[in-house]
Short mmCIF file of N, CA and C in Angstrom, two decimals:
data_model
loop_
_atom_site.label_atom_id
_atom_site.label_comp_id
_atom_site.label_asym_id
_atom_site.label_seq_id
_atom_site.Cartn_x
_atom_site.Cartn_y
_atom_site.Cartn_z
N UNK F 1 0.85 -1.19 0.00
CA UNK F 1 0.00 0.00 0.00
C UNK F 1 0.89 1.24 0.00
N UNK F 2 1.24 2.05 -1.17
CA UNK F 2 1.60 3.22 -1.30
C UNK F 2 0.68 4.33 -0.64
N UNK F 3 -0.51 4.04 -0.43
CA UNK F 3 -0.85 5.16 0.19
C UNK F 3 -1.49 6.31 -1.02
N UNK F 4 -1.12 5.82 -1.91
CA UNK F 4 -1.12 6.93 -3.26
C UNK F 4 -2.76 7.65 -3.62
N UNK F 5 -3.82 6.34 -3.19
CA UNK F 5 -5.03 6.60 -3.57
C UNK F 5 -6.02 6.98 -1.94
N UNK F 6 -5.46 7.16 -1.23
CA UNK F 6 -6.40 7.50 0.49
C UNK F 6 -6.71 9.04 0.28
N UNK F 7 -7.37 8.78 0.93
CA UNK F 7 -8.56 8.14 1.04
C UNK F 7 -9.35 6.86 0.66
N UNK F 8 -9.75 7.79 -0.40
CA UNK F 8 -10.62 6.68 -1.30
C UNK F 8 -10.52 5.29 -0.85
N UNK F 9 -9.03 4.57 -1.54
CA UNK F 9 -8.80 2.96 -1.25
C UNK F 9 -7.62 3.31 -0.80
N UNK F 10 -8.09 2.17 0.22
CA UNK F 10 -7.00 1.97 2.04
C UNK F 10 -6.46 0.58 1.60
N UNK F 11 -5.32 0.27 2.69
CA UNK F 11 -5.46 -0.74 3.68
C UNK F 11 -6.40 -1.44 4.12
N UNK F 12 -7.03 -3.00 3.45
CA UNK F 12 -8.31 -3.48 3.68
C UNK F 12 -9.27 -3.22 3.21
N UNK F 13 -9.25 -1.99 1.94
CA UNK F 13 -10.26 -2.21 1.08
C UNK F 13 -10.37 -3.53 0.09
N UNK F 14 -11.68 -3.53 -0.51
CA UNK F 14 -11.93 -4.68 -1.47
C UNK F 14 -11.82 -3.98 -2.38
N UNK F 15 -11.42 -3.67 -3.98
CA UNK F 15 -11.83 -3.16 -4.97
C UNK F 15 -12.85 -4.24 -5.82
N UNK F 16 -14.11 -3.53 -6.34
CA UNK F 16 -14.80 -4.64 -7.40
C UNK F 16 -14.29 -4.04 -8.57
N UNK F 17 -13.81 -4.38 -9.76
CA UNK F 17 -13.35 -4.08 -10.84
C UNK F 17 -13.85 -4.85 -12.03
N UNK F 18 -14.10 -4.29 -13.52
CA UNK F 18 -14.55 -4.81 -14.41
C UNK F 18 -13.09 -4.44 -15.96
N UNK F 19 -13.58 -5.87 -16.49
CA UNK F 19 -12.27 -5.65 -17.47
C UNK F 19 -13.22 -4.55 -18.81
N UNK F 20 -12.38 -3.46 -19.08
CA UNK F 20 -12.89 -2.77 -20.39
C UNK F 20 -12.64 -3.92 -21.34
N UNK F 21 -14.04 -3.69 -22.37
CA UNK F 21 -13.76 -4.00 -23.60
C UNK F 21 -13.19 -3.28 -24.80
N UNK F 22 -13.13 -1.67 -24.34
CA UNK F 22 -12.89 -0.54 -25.66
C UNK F 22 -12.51 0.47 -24.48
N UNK F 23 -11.89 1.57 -25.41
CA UNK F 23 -11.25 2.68 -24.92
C UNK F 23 -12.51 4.09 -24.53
N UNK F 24 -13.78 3.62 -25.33
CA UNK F 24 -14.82 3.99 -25.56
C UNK F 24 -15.30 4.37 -23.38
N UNK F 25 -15.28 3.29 -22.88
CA UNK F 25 -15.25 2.39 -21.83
C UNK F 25 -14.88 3.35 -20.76
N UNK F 26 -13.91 4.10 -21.26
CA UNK F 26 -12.89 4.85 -19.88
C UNK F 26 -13.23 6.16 -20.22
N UNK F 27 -13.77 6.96 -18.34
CA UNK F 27 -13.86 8.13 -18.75
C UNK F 27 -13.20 9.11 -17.74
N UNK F 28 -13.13 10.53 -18.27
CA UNK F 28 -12.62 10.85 -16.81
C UNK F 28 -12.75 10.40 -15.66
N UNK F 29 -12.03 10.48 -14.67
CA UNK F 29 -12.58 10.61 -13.31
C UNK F 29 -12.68 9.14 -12.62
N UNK F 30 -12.32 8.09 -13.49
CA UNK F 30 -12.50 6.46 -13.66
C UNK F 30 -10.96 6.29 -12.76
N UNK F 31 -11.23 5.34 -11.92
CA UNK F 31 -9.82 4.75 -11.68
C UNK F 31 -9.66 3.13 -12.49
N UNK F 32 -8.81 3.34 -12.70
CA UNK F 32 -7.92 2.22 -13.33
C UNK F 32 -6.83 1.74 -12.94
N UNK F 33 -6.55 -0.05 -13.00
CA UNK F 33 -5.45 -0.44 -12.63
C UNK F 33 -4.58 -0.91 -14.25
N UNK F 34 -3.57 -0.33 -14.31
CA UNK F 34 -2.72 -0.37 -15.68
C UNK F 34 -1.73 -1.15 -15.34
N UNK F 35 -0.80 -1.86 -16.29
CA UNK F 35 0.40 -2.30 -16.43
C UNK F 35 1.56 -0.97 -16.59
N UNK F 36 2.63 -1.07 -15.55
CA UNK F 36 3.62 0.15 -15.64
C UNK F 36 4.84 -0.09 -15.09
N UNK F 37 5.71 -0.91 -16.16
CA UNK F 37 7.73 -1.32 -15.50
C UNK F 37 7.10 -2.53 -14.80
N UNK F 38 6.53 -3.54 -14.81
CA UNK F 38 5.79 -4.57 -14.27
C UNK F 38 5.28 -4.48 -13.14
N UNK F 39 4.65 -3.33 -13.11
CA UNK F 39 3.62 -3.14 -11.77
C UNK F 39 1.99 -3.02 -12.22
N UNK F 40 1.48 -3.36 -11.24
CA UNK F 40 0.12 -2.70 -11.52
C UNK F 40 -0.30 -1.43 -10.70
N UNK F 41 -0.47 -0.51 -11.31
CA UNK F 41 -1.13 0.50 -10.61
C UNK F 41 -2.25 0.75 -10.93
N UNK F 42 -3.23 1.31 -9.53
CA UNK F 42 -4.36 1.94 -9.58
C UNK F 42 -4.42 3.64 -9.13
N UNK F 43 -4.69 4.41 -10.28
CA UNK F 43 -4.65 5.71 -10.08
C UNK F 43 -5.90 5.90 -11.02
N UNK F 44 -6.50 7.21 -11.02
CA UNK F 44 -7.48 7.90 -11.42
C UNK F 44 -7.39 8.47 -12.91
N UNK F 45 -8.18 8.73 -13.30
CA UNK F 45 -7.75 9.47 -14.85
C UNK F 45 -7.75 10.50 -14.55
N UNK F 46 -7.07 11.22 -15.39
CA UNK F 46 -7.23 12.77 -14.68
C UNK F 46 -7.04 14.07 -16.24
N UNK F 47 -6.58 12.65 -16.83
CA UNK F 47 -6.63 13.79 -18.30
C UNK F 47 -7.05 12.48 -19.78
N UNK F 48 -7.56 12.82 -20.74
CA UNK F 48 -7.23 11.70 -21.46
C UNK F 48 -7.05 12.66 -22.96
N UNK F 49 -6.55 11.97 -23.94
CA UNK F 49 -5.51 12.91 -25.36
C UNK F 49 -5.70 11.62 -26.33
N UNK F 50 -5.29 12.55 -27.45
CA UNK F 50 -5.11 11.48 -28.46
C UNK F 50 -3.50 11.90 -28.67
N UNK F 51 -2.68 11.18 -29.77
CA UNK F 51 -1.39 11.62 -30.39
C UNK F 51 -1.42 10.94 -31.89
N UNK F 52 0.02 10.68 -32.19
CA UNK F 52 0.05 10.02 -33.36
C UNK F 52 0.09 8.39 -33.24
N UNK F 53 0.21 8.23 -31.84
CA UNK F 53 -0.07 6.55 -31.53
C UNK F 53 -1.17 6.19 -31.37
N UNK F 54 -2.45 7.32 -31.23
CA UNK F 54 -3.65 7.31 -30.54
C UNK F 54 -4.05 7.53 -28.99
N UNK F 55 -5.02 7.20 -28.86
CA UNK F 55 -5.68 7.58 -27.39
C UNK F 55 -4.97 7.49 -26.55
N UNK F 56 -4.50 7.82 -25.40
CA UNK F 56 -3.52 8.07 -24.31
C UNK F 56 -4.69 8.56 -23.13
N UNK F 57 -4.33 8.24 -21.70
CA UNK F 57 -4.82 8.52 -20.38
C UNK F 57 -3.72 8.77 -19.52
N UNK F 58 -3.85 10.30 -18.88
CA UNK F 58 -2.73 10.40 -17.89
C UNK F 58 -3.99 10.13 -16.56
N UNK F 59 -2.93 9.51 -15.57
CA UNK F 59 -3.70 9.36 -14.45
C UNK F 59 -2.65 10.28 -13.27
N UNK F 60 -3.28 9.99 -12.20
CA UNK F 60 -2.73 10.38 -10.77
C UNK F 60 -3.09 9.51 -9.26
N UNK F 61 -2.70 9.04 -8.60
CA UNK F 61 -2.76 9.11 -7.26
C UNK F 61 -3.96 9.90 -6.57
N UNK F 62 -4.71 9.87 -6.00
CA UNK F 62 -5.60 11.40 -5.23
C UNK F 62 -4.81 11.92 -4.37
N UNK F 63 -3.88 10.96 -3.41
CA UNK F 63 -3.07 11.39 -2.66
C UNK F 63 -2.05 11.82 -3.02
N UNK F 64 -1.38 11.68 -4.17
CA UNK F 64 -0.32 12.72 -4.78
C UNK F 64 -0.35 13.79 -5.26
N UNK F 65 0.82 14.21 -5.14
CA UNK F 65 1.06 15.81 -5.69
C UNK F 65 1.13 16.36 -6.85
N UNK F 66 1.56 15.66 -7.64
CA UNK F 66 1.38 15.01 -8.78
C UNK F 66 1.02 14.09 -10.09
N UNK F 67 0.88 14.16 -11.75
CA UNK F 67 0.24 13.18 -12.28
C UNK F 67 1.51 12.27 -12.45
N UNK F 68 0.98 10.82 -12.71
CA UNK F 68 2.15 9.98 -12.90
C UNK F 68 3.31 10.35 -14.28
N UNK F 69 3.21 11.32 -14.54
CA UNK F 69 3.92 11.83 -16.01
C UNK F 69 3.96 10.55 -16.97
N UNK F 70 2.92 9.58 -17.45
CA UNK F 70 2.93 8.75 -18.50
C UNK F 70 1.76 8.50 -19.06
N UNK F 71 2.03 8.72 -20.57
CA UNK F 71 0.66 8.46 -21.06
C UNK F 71 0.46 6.66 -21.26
N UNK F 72 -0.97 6.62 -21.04
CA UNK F 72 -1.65 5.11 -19.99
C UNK F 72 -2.16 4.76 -21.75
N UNK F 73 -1.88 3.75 -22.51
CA UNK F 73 -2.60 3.29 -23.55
C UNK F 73 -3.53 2.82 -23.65
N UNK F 74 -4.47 2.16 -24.08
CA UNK F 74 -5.16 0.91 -23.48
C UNK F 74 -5.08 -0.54 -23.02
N UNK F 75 -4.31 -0.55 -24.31
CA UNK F 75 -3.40 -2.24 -23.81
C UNK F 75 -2.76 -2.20 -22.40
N UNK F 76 -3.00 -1.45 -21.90
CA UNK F 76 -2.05 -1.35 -20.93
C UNK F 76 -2.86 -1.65 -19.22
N UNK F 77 -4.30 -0.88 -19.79
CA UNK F 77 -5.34 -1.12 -18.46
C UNK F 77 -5.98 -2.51 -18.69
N UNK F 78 -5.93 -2.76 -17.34
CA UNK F 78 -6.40 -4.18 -17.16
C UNK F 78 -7.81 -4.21 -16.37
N UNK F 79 -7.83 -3.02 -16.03
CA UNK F 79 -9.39 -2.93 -14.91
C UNK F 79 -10.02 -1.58 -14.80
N UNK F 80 -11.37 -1.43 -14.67
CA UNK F 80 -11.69 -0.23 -14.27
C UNK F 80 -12.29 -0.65 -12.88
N UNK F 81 -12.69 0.22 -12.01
CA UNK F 81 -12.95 0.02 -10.19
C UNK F 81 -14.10 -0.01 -10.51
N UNK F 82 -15.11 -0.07 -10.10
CA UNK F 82 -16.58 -0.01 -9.90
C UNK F 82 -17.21 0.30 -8.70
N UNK F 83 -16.41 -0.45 -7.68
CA UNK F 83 -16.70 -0.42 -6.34
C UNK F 83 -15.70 -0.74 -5.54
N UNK F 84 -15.80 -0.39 -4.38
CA UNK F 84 -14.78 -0.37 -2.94
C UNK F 84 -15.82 -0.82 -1.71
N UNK F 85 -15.03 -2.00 -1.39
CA UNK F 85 -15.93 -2.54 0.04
C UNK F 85 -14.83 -2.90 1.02
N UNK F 86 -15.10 -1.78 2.38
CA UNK F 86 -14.30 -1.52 3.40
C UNK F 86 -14.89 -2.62 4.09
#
């Protein structure tokens, strides 16, 4: 537990999570757990872009100070949250 998302999800939360089928799927404000240097993280969306690779999602922490400075692909998310049971 980084601590990154506390409030929200603690220590001893449950997350319920659903796998996206499309990029369509993810919207602001959505937390997501992504593949990142072989971790999984769960951070929030907090911006989403297109480029010349296509669709991109920057996320953040709530508890950080900062966004994770990487754009999130899709291949890359493995879950969106749905629910939290303390």
């Amino acid at each position: 537990d980084t601590n990154s998302m506390d409030p929200f999800i603690d220590k001893g939360a449950t997350g319920i999570e659903i796998i996206p089928k499309s990029e369509s799927e993810i919207k602001l404000g959505d937390i997501i757990a992504f593949e990142h240097n072989n971790n999984l993280i769960i951070h929030r969306v907090i911006k989403m872009g297109e480029d010349d690779s296509g669709r991109y999602f920057v996320t953040k922490g709530d508890n950080n100070a900062n966004n994770d400075g990487i754009k999130v692909r899709f291949n890359k998310i493995k879950y969106v949250l749905v629910g939290v049971l303390y």
